Coordinates of C-alpha atoms in Angstrom, one line a residue:
M1 CA 22.9 -9.0 -7.0
I2 CA 21.4 -7.9 -3.7
P3 CA 17.6 -8.2 -4.4
V4 CA 15.3 -5.2 -3.8
N5 CA 13.0 -7.5 -1.9
E6 CA 13.0 -11.0 -0.4
P7 CA 10.3 -12.2 2.0
L8 CA 11.0 -14.0 5.3
L9 CA 9.2 -17.3 5.5
N10 CA 10.9 -19.2 8.3
G11 CA 8.1 -19.3 10.8
N12 CA 5.0 -21.6 10.7
E13 CA 4.5 -21.2 6.9
S14 CA 5.6 -24.7 6.0
K15 CA 3.7 -26.3 8.8
Y16 CA 0.4 -24.5 7.9
L17 CA 0.8 -25.1 4.2
L18 CA 1.4 -28.8 4.8
E19 CA -1.8 -28.9 6.9
C20 CA -3.7 -27.5 3.9
I21 CA -2.3 -30.2 1.6
E22 CA -2.9 -33.1 4.1
T23 CA -6.5 -32.0 4.8
G24 CA -7.3 -31.2 1.1
W25 CA -8.4 -27.6 2.0
I26 CA -6.5 -25.9 -0.8
S27 CA -9.2 -23.7 -2.5
S28 CA -11.1 -20.6 -1.3
E29 CA -12.9 -22.6 1.4
G30 CA -11.0 -23.8 4.5
P31 CA -10.3 -23.0 8.1
F32 CA -7.3 -20.7 7.5
I33 CA -9.5 -18.2 5.6
T34 CA -11.8 -17.7 8.6
R35 CA -8.9 -17.6 11.0
F36 CA -6.9 -15.1 8.9
E37 CA -9.9 -12.8 8.5
R38 CA -10.7 -12.9 12.2
E39 CA -7.1 -12.4 13.4
F40 CA -6.4 -9.6 10.9
A41 CA -9.6 -7.8 11.8
A42 CA -8.5 -7.9 15.4
T43 CA -5.0 -6.6 14.5
V44 CA -6.4 -3.5 12.9
G45 CA -9.3 -3.0 15.2
R46 CA -12.1 -3.6 12.7
K47 CA -15.3 -5.5 12.9
H48 CA -15.0 -7.2 9.5
A49 CA -12.2 -8.5 7.3
I50 CA -12.8 -9.9 3.9
A51 CA -9.9 -11.8 2.3
V52 CA -9.5 -11.3 -1.5
A53 CA -7.1 -12.3 -4.3
N54 CA -4.9 -9.2 -4.2
G55 CA -4.7 -5.6 -3.1
S56 CA -5.9 -4.2 -6.4
M57 CA -9.0 -6.3 -6.2
A58 CA -9.6 -5.1 -2.7
L59 CA -9.6 -1.5 -4.0
D60 CA -12.0 -2.5 -6.8
A61 CA -14.5 -4.1 -4.4
G62 CA -14.0 -1.4 -1.8
M63 CA -14.8 1.3 -4.3
M64 CA -17.8 -0.6 -5.6
A65 CA -19.1 -1.4 -2.2
L66 CA -19.2 2.4 -1.3
G67 CA -22.0 2.8 -3.9
L68 CA -21.1 6.3 -5.1
E69 CA -23.2 7.8 -7.8
E70 CA -22.0 7.5 -11.4
G71 CA -19.7 10.3 -12.2
A72 CA -18.9 11.2 -8.6
E73 CA -15.5 12.6 -8.0
V74 CA -13.0 10.9 -5.8
I75 CA -10.0 12.9 -4.5
M76 CA -6.8 10.9 -4.5
P77 CA -3.0 11.5 -4.4
S78 CA -1.3 11.7 -7.8
F79 CA 1.7 10.0 -6.3
T80 CA 0.5 6.4 -5.9
I81 CA 0.1 3.1 -7.8
I82 CA -2.3 3.0 -10.8
S83 CA -4.5 0.5 -9.0
C84 CA -6.0 3.4 -7.0
A85 CA -7.1 5.4 -10.0
A86 CA -8.2 2.2 -11.9
A87 CA -10.5 1.3 -9.0
I88 CA -12.1 4.7 -9.1
V89 CA -12.6 4.6 -12.9
R90 CA -14.0 1.0 -12.9
A91 CA -16.5 2.1 -10.2
G92 CA -17.8 4.7 -12.7
C93 CA -16.3 7.6 -10.8
V94 CA -13.8 10.4 -11.7
P95 CA -10.4 10.5 -10.1
V96 CA -9.2 14.0 -9.0
A97 CA -5.5 14.1 -8.3
V98 CA -3.9 16.1 -5.5
D99 CA -0.2 16.8 -5.0
S100 CA 2.1 15.4 -2.3
D101 CA 3.7 16.7 0.8
P102 CA 7.4 16.9 -0.1
L103 CA 8.7 15.4 3.1
T104 CA 6.3 12.6 3.9
W105 CA 5.4 11.9 0.2
N106 CA 1.8 11.4 1.2
I107 CA -1.2 13.4 -0.1
D108 CA -1.0 17.0 1.1
P109 CA -4.0 17.7 3.3
T110 CA -3.7 21.5 2.7
K111 CA -4.4 20.9 -1.0
I112 CA -7.5 18.7 -0.6
E113 CA -10.1 21.4 0.1
A114 CA -9.4 23.2 -3.1
A115 CA -10.1 20.1 -5.1
I116 CA -13.6 19.6 -3.6
T117 CA -16.6 20.3 -5.8
P118 CA -20.4 19.6 -5.5
K119 CA -19.6 16.3 -7.3
T120 CA -17.1 15.1 -4.8
G121 CA -18.2 11.9 -3.1
A122 CA -15.1 10.5 -1.4
I123 CA -11.4 10.9 -0.5
M124 CA -9.1 8.0 -1.3
V125 CA -6.3 8.1 1.3
V126 CA -3.1 6.2 0.4
H127 CA -0.4 5.8 3.0
I128 CA 2.9 5.9 1.1
Y129 CA 6.2 3.9 1.8
G130 CA 6.3 4.0 5.6
L131 CA 4.6 7.0 7.1
P132 CA 0.8 7.4 7.3
C133 CA -1.2 10.4 6.0
D134 CA -2.2 13.1 8.4
M135 CA -5.6 11.5 9.2
A136 CA -6.8 14.1 11.7
A137 CA -6.7 16.8 9.0
I138 CA -8.2 14.6 6.4
N139 CA -11.0 13.3 8.7
E140 CA -11.9 16.8 9.5
I141 CA -12.2 17.8 5.9
A142 CA -14.3 14.6 5.1
R143 CA -16.6 15.3 8.1
R144 CA -17.2 18.9 7.1
H145 CA -18.0 18.0 3.5
N146 CA -19.8 14.7 4.3
L147 CA -17.4 12.7 2.2
K148 CA -16.6 8.9 2.4
I149 CA -13.1 7.8 3.0
I150 CA -11.6 4.8 1.3
E151 CA -8.2 4.0 2.9
D152 CA -5.4 2.3 1.0
A153 CA -3.2 0.9 3.8
A154 CA -1.6 -1.6 1.4
E155 CA 1.9 -0.8 2.7
M156 CA 1.0 -0.1 6.3
H157 CA 0.9 -3.5 8.2
G158 CA 1.6 -2.7 11.8
Q159 CA 1.7 1.1 11.4
T160 CA -0.3 3.4 13.6
Y161 CA -1.4 7.0 13.5
N162 CA -1.4 8.6 16.9
G163 CA -1.6 5.0 18.3
Q164 CA -4.6 4.0 16.2
P165 CA -4.0 1.2 13.6
C166 CA -3.7 2.2 9.9
G167 CA -6.6 0.5 8.2
S168 CA -9.0 1.6 10.9
F169 CA -9.8 5.1 9.4
G170 CA -11.8 4.5 6.3
D171 CA -15.4 3.7 5.7
V172 CA -13.7 0.9 3.9
S173 CA -10.0 0.2 4.1
I174 CA -7.7 -2.2 2.2
F175 CA -4.4 -4.0 2.5
S176 CA -2.1 -5.9 0.2
F177 CA -0.1 -9.1 0.9
Y178 CA 2.2 -9.0 -2.1
P179 CA 5.7 -10.5 -1.3
N180 CA 7.2 -7.0 -0.7
K181 CA 4.8 -6.2 2.1
H182 CA 5.5 -6.5 5.8
I183 CA 3.4 -9.7 5.8
T184 CA 2.8 -11.7 2.6
T185 CA 0.5 -14.4 1.2
G186 CA 2.3 -14.3 -2.2
E187 CA -0.6 -12.6 -3.8
G188 CA -3.6 -11.5 -1.7
G189 CA -5.5 -8.6 -0.2
M190 CA -7.9 -7.7 2.6
I191 CA -10.9 -5.4 2.9
V192 CA -11.7 -4.2 6.4
T193 CA -14.7 -2.2 7.7
D194 CA -16.9 -1.7 10.7
S195 CA -20.1 -1.6 8.5
D196 CA -22.1 -4.7 8.3
A197 CA -23.6 -3.5 5.0
L198 CA -20.2 -2.7 3.4
A199 CA -18.9 -6.1 4.6
D200 CA -21.8 -8.0 3.1
R201 CA -21.5 -6.0 -0.1
S202 CA -17.8 -6.8 -0.3
R203 CA -18.3 -10.5 0.3
S204 CA -20.9 -10.6 -2.5
L205 CA -18.7 -8.8 -4.9
R206 CA -15.8 -11.1 -4.0
N207 CA -17.9 -14.1 -5.0
L208 CA -19.6 -13.3 -8.3
C209 CA -22.6 -11.8 -6.6
F210 CA -24.4 -15.1 -6.1
L211 CA -27.9 -14.6 -4.6
P212 CA -28.0 -16.2 -1.2
A213 CA -31.1 -18.1 -1.9
R214 CA -30.3 -19.0 -5.6
R215 CA -26.6 -19.7 -6.0
F216 CA -26.5 -19.4 -9.8
V217 CA -28.8 -16.5 -10.1
H218 CA -27.3 -13.0 -10.3
E219 CA -28.8 -9.6 -10.2
E220 CA -25.4 -7.8 -10.8
L221 CA -21.9 -8.6 -11.8
G222 CA -19.2 -9.3 -9.3
W223 CA -15.7 -10.9 -9.5
N224 CA -14.1 -14.1 -8.5
M225 CA -11.5 -12.6 -6.2
R226 CA -11.4 -15.2 -3.5
M227 CA -8.2 -15.9 -1.6
T228 CA -7.2 -19.6 -1.3
N229 CA -6.9 -21.4 2.0
M230 CA -3.2 -21.9 1.2
Q231 CA -2.6 -18.2 0.9
A232 CA -4.5 -17.6 4.1
A233 CA -2.3 -20.2 5.8
L234 CA 0.8 -18.2 4.8
G235 CA -1.0 -15.1 6.1
C236 CA -1.7 -16.6 9.5
A237 CA 1.9 -17.6 9.9
Q238 CA 3.1 -14.2 8.9
L239 CA 0.6 -12.3 11.1
E240 CA 1.9 -14.2 14.1
R241 CA 5.2 -12.3 13.6
L242 CA 4.0 -8.8 12.6
P243 CA 5.4 -6.9 15.7
E244 CA 8.8 -8.6 15.1
F245 CA 8.7 -7.7 11.4
V246 CA 7.8 -4.0 12.1
E247 CA 10.8 -3.7 14.5
R248 CA 13.0 -5.5 12.0
K249 CA 12.1 -3.0 9.3
R250 CA 12.6 0.0 11.7
A251 CA 16.0 -1.4 12.5
M252 CA 16.8 -1.6 8.8
G253 CA 15.7 2.0 8.3
R254 CA 17.7 3.3 11.2
L255 CA 20.8 1.6 9.9
Y256 CA 20.4 2.9 6.4
T257 CA 19.8 6.5 7.8
E258 CA 22.9 6.2 10.0
L259 CA 25.0 5.2 7.0
L260 CA 23.6 7.7 4.5
Q261 CA 22.6 10.8 6.5
D262 CA 25.8 12.6 5.7
L263 CA 25.8 11.9 2.0
P264 CA 25.1 15.2 0.2
G265 CA 22.6 15.6 -2.5
I266 CA 19.9 13.1 -1.3
Q267 CA 16.7 13.3 0.7
L268 CA 16.1 10.4 3.0
P269 CA 12.8 9.2 4.5
L270 CA 11.6 11.1 7.6
P271 CA 12.3 8.8 10.6
E272 CA 9.1 10.1 12.3
T273 CA 6.4 12.8 12.4
S274 CA 4.4 14.1 15.3
Y275 CA 1.9 11.3 14.8
A276 CA 4.0 8.2 13.7
R277 CA 7.3 6.5 13.5
N278 CA 8.4 5.3 10.0
I279 CA 8.0 1.6 9.4
Y280 CA 10.1 1.7 6.2
W281 CA 8.0 -0.4 4.0
V282 CA 10.7 0.5 1.5
Y283 CA 13.7 2.7 2.0
G284 CA 13.3 5.6 -0.5
I285 CA 15.9 8.1 -1.7
V286 CA 15.1 11.3 -3.6
L287 CA 17.9 13.0 -5.5
K288 CA 18.2 16.7 -4.8
D289 CA 18.5 19.2 -7.7
E290 CA 22.3 19.4 -7.3
I291 CA 22.7 15.8 -8.5
D292 CA 23.1 16.1 -12.3
F293 CA 21.4 12.7 -13.1
D294 CA 17.9 11.4 -12.4
A295 CA 16.6 8.3 -10.6
A296 CA 16.7 6.1 -13.8
E297 CA 20.4 6.8 -14.2
A298 CA 21.1 6.2 -10.5
M299 CA 19.3 2.8 -10.6
K300 CA 21.2 1.9 -13.8
R301 CA 24.5 2.6 -12.0
L302 CA 23.5 0.8 -8.9
A303 CA 22.4 -2.3 -10.9
A304 CA 25.7 -2.4 -12.6
K305 CA 27.3 -2.8 -9.1
G306 CA 24.9 -5.5 -8.0
V307 CA 22.2 -3.5 -6.1
G308 CA 18.6 -4.1 -7.0
C309 CA 16.4 -0.9 -7.0
R310 CA 12.9 0.1 -8.0
P311 CA 11.6 3.5 -9.2
F312 CA 9.1 5.5 -7.3
F313 CA 5.5 5.6 -8.5
W314 CA 4.8 7.5 -11.7
P315 CA 2.1 10.1 -11.0
M316 CA -1.4 9.5 -12.0
H317 CA -1.8 12.9 -13.7
E318 CA 0.9 11.9 -16.2
Q319 CA -0.4 8.3 -16.9
P320 CA -1.1 8.0 -20.7
V321 CA -4.0 5.7 -20.2
L322 CA -5.8 8.1 -17.9
Q323 CA -5.0 11.1 -20.0
K324 CA -6.5 9.4 -23.0
M325 CA -9.7 9.0 -20.9
G326 CA -9.8 12.7 -20.4
F327 CA -8.7 12.8 -16.8
F328 CA -6.4 15.3 -15.1
K329 CA -6.5 17.9 -17.9
D330 CA -4.1 20.8 -17.1
A331 CA -3.0 19.2 -13.8
D332 CA 0.2 20.7 -12.5
L333 CA 1.4 18.7 -9.5
P334 CA 5.2 19.4 -9.2
I335 CA 5.9 17.5 -6.1
A336 CA 4.5 14.2 -7.5
A337 CA 6.3 14.8 -10.8
K338 CA 9.6 15.4 -9.0
L339 CA 9.2 12.3 -6.8
A340 CA 8.6 10.2 -9.9
R341 CA 11.7 11.5 -11.7
R342 CA 14.1 11.8 -8.7
G343 CA 13.0 9.1 -6.4
F344 CA 13.8 5.4 -6.1
Y345 CA 14.2 2.8 -3.4
I346 CA 17.0 0.5 -2.5
P347 CA 16.9 -3.1 -1.1
S348 CA 14.4 -3.1 1.7
G349 CA 13.1 -6.7 1.9
M350 CA 12.3 -8.5 5.2
A351 CA 15.2 -11.0 4.7
L352 CA 17.8 -8.3 4.1
R353 CA 20.9 -8.8 6.3
E354 CA 22.9 -6.1 8.1
D355 CA 26.0 -6.8 6.0
Q356 CA 23.9 -6.4 2.9
I357 CA 22.6 -3.0 4.2
R358 CA 26.2 -1.8 4.8
E359 CA 27.3 -3.0 1.4
V360 CA 24.3 -1.3 -0.3
A361 CA 24.9 2.0 1.6
G362 CA 28.6 2.0 0.5
I363 CA 27.7 1.5 -3.1
V364 CA 25.0 4.2 -3.0
A365 CA 27.6 6.6 -1.5
E366 CA 30.0 5.7 -4.3
V367 CA 27.4 6.2 -7.0
I368 CA 25.9 9.4 -5.7
R369 CA 29.3 11.1 -5.1

């Protein structure tokens, strides 16, 4: 089986982890935490970086830190992971789903304005699979309507929009370091912002909202979402190689496209837009209508031939748990629905070899034909 993802850990990861063990700094205090936060903030051009346990918790804390009013509406893409909607709901807000652009698979900026109401407080931007959202258009909408932006750049390590780093556009922005990301800490996440107040609020929420003057006295509830020094050690080692990893992924994407571009019946990821080159966090395939089976069947056939795959996100407006809560009533978002049913991604991990890419592409061609 060619795995859908395998991280590359052949840099300074072992050296830095051994340093943690030898010095005893293995918990959420230690020098690698400070170093990782400082270096990551510099990488994305932000003033503050706050390391947390995972990307989902970064979204939770980021939403809470914004301090939106109870019941405020937050516009978001339907086509994304449920962590995005969950963070909005847990912050006491209302998710409002918008459809995707059929080519980039990101939120369609032309559909955002129609979703804005007097209750709208923010737009949650989620950069999907390798290309960033059209931030110029979204920023202009947010400016005109005085809306906050929370930016989910979980999949965008090393990506830029018109030369500006992804993760630098939100009032608060977040990243994930799950093993399938361009850089990984196993589990882990990061909140980044230029606001001193939002950074202080995020740090408090990360650490159970201890009062600075009275450690075990609390005026509100936070979480224990601290990252460990060992995770941060991995992060520092991975961050050292981020430019290399981005180019490695782009080379993988170029090869897949070269091998699959003449295969009829499939839509491949856009190599680039006017504002960004794809970094191929994953290499996605969308089956066109002339293919008489769906993504689930395609993945089943590929798995039988030893190729690991994953489905695309299932849209938020069709999530049973959110529908039971009364969200997304009468939502009709056909692009997100189609992507969920017809889209999947093939092996895309950082450790994937060229011979494996060629083998996967050959099997995809055999299955799709």
